[in-house]
JSON list of C-alpha atoms in Angstrom, two decimals:
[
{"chain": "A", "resi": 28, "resn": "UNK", "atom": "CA", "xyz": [0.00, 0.00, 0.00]},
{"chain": "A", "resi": 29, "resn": "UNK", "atom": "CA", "xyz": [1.28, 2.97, -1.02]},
{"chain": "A", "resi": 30, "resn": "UNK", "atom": "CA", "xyz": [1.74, 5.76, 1.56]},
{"chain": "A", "resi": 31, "resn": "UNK", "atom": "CA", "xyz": [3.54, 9.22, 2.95]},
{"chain": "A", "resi": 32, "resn": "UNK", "atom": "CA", "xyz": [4.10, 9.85, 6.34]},
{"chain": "A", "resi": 33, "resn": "UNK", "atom": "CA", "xyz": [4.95, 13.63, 7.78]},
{"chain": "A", "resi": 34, "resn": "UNK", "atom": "CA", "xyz": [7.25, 14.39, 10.80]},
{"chain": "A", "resi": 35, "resn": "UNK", "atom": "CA", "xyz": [9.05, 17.02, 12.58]},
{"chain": "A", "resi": 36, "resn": "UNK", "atom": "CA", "xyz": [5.81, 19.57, 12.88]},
{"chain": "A", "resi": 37, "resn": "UNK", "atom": "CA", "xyz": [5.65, 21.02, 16.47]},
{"chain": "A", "resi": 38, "resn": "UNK", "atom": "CA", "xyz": [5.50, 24.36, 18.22]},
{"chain": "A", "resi": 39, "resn": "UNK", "atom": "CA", "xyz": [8.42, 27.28, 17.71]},
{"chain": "A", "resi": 40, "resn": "UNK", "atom": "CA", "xyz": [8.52, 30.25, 18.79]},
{"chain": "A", "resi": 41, "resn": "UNK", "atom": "CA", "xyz": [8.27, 33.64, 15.80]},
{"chain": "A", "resi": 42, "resn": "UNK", "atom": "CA", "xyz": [12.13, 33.44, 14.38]},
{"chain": "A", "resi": 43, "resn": "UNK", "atom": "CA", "xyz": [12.66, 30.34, 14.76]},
{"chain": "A", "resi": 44, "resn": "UNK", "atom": "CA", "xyz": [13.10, 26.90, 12.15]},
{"chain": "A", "resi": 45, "resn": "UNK", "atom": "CA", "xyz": [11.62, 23.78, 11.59]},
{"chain": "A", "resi": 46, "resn": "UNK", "atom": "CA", "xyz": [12.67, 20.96, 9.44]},
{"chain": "A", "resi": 47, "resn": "UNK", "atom": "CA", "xyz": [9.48, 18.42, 8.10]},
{"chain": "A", "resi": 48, "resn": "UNK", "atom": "CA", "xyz": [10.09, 15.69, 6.23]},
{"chain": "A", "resi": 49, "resn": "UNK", "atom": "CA", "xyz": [7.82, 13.09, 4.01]},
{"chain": "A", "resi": 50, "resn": "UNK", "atom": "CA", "xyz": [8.50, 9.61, 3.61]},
{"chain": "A", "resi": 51, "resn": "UNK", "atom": "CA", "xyz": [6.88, 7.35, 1.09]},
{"chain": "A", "resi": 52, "resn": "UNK", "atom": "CA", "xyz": [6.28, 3.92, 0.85]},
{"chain": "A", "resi": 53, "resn": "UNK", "atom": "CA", "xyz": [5.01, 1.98, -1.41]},
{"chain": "A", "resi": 54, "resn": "UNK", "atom": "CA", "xyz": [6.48, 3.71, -4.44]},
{"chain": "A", "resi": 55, "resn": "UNK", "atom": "CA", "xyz": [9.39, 6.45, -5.28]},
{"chain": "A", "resi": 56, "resn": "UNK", "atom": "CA", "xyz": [9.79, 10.03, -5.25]},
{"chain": "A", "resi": 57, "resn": "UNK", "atom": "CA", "xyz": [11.78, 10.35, -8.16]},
{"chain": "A", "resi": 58, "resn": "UNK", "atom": "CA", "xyz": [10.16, 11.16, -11.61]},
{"chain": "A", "resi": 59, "resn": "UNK", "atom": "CA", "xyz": [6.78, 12.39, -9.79]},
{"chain": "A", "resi": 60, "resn": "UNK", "atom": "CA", "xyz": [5.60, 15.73, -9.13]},
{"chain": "A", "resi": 61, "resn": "UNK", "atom": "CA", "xyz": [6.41, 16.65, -5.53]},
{"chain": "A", "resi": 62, "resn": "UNK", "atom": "CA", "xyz": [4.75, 19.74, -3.52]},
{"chain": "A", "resi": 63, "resn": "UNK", "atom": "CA", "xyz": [4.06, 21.04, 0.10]},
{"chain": "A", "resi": 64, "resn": "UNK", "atom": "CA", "xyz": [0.65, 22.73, 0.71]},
{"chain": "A", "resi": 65, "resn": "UNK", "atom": "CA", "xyz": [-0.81, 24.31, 3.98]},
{"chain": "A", "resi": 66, "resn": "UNK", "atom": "CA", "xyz": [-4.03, 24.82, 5.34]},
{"chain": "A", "resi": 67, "resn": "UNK", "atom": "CA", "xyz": [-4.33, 27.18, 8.02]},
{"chain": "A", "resi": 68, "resn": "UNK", "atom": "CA", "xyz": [-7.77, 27.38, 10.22]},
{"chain": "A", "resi": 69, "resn": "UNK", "atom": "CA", "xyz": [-10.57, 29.26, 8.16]},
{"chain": "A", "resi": 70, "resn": "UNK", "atom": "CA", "xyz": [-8.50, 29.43, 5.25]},
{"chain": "A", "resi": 71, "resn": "UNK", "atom": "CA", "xyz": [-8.27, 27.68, 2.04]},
{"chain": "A", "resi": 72, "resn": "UNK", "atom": "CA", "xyz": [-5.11, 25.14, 1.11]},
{"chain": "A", "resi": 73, "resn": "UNK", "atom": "CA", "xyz": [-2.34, 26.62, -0.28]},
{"chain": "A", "resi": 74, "resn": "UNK", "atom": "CA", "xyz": [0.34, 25.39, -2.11]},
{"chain": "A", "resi": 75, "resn": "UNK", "atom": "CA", "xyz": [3.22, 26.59, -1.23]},
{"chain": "A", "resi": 76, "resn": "UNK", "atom": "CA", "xyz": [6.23, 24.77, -3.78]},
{"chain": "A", "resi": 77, "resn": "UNK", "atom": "CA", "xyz": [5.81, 22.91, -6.66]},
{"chain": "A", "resi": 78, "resn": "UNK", "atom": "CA", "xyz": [9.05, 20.39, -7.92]},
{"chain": "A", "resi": 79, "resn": "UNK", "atom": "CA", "xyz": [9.06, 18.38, -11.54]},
{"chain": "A", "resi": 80, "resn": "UNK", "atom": "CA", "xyz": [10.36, 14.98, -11.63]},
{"chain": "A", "resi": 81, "resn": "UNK", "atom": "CA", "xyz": [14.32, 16.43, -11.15]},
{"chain": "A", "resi": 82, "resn": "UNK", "atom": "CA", "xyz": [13.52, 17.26, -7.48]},
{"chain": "A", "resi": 83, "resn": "UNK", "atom": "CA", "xyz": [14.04, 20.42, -7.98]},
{"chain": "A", "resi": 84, "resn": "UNK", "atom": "CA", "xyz": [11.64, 23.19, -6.87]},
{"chain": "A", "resi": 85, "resn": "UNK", "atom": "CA", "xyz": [10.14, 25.58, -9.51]},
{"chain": "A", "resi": 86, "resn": "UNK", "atom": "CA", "xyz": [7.95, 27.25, -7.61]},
{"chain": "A", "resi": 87, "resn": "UNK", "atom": "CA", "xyz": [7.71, 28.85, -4.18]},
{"chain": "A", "resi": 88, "resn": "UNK", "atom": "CA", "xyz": [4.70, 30.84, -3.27]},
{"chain": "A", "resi": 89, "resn": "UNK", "atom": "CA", "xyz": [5.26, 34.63, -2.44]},
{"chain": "A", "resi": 90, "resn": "UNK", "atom": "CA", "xyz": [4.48, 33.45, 1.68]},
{"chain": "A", "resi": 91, "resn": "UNK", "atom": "CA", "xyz": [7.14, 31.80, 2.10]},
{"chain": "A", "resi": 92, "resn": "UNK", "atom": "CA", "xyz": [9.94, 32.49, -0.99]},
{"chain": "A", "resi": 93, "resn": "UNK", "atom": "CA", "xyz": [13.65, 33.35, 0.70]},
{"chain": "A", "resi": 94, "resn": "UNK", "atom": "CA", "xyz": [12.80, 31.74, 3.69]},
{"chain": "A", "resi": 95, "resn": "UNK", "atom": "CA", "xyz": [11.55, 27.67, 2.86]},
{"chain": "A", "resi": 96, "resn": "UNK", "atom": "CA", "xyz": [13.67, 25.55, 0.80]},
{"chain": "A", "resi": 97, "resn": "UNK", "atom": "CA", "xyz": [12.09, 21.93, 0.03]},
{"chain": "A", "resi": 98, "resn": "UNK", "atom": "CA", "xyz": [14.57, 19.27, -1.65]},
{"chain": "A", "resi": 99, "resn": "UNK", "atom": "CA", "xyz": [14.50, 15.56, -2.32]},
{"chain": "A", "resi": 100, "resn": "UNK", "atom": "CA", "xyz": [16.37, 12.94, -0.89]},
{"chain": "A", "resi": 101, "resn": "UNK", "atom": "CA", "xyz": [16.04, 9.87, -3.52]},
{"chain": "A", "resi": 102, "resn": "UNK", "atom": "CA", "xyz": [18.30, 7.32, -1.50]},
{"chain": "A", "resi": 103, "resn": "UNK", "atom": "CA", "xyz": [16.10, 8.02, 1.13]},
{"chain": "A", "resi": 104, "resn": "UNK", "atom": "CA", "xyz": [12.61, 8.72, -0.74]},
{"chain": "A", "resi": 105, "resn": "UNK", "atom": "CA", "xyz": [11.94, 11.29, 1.28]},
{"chain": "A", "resi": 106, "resn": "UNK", "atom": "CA", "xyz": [11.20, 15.45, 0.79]},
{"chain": "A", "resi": 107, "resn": "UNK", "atom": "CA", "xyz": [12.07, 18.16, 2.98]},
{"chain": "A", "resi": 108, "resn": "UNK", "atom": "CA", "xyz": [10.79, 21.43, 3.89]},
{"chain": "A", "resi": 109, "resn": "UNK", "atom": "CA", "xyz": [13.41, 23.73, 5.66]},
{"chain": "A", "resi": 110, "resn": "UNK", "atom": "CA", "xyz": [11.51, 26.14, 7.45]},
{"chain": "A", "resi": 111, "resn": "UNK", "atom": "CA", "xyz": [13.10, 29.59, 8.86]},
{"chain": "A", "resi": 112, "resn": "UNK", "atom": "CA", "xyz": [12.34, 33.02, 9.84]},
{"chain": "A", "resi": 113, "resn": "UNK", "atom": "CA", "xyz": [8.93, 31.35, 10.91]},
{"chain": "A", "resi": 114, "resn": "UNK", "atom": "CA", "xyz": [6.17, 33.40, 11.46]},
{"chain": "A", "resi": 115, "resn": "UNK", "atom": "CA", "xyz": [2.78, 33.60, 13.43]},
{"chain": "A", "resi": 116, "resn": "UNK", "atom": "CA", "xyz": [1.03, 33.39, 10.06]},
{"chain": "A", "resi": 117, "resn": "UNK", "atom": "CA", "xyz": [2.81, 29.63, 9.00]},
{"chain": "A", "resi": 118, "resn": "UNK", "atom": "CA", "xyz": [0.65, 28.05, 11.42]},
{"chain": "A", "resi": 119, "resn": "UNK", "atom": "CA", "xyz": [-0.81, 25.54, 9.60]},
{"chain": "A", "resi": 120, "resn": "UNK", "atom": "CA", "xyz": [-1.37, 21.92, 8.46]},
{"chain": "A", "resi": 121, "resn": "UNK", "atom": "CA", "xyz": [1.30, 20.95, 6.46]},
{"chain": "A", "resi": 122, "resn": "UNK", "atom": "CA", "xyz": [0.64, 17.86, 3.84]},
{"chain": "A", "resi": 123, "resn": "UNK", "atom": "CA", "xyz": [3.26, 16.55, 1.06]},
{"chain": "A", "resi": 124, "resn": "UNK", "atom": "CA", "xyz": [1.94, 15.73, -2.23]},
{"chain": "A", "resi": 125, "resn": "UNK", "atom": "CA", "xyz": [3.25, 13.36, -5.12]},
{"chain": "A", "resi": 126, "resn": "UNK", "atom": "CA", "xyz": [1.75, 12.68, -8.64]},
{"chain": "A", "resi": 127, "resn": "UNK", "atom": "CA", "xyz": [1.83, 8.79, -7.83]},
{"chain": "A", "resi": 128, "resn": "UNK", "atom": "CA", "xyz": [-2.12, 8.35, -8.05]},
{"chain": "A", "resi": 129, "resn": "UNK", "atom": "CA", "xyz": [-2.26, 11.53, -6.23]},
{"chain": "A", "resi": 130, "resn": "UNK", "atom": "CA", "xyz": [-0.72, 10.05, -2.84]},
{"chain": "A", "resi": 131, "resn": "UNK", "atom": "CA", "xyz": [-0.99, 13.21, 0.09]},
{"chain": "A", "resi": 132, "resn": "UNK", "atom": "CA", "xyz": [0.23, 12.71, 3.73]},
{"chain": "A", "resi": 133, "resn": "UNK", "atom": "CA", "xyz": [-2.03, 12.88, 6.29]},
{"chain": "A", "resi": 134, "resn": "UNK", "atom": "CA", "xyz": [-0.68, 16.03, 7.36]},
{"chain": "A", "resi": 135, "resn": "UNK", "atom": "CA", "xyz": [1.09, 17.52, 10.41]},
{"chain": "A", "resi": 136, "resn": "UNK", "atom": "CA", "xyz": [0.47, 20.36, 12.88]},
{"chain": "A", "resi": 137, "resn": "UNK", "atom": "CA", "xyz": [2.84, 23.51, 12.62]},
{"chain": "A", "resi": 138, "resn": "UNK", "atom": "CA", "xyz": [2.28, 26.03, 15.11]},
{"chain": "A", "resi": 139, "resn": "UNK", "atom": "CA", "xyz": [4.62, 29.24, 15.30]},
{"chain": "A", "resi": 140, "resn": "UNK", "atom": "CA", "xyz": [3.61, 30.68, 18.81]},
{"chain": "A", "resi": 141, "resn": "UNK", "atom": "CA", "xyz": [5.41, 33.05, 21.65]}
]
């Protein structure tokens, strides 16, 4: 069964950095279409990068360009988000995304609190 799992979500203070990461199982990263989306309470999902098959990200939404990086780790099969310079306003569900059949994480909590 194919599947991707989310981790390293949590609470951080405004300033501070967060790492997530998204495992799959079940089938590979590589040659899919990889992106991170948000969905913040009241608000509609965003997506916030967008990567072709390379790994490498072609877009990054205006939120969050200069300060999130996502990459791809094939021998692992797993995407990152580096998160820094966090802010109030990135509190949000985070859920990874790949073109395999449409596979999405179940999602994990990111809250960016004082």
């Amino acid at each position: 069964e194919e599947e991707m799992l989310e981790s390293g979500g949590g609470l951080v203070p405004p300033g501070g950095s967060l790492t997530l990461s998204c495992t799959a199982s079940g089938f590979q990263f590589a040659g899919r279409v990889t992106q991170w989306f948000r969905q913040a309470p009241g608000r509609e999902r965003e997506m916030i990068t967008y990567a072709l098959d390379s790994g490498r990200t072609s877009y990054y939404a205006n939120s969050i360009k200069g300060r999130f990086t996502a990459s791809l780790d094939d021998a692992a099969n797993t995407i990152y988000l580096r998160m820094t310079r966090l802010r109030p306003e990135d509190t949000a569900v985070y859920y990874c995304y790949s073109s395999y059949k449409g596979t999405t994480g179940r999602g994990i909590q990111v809250t960016v609190s004082s």
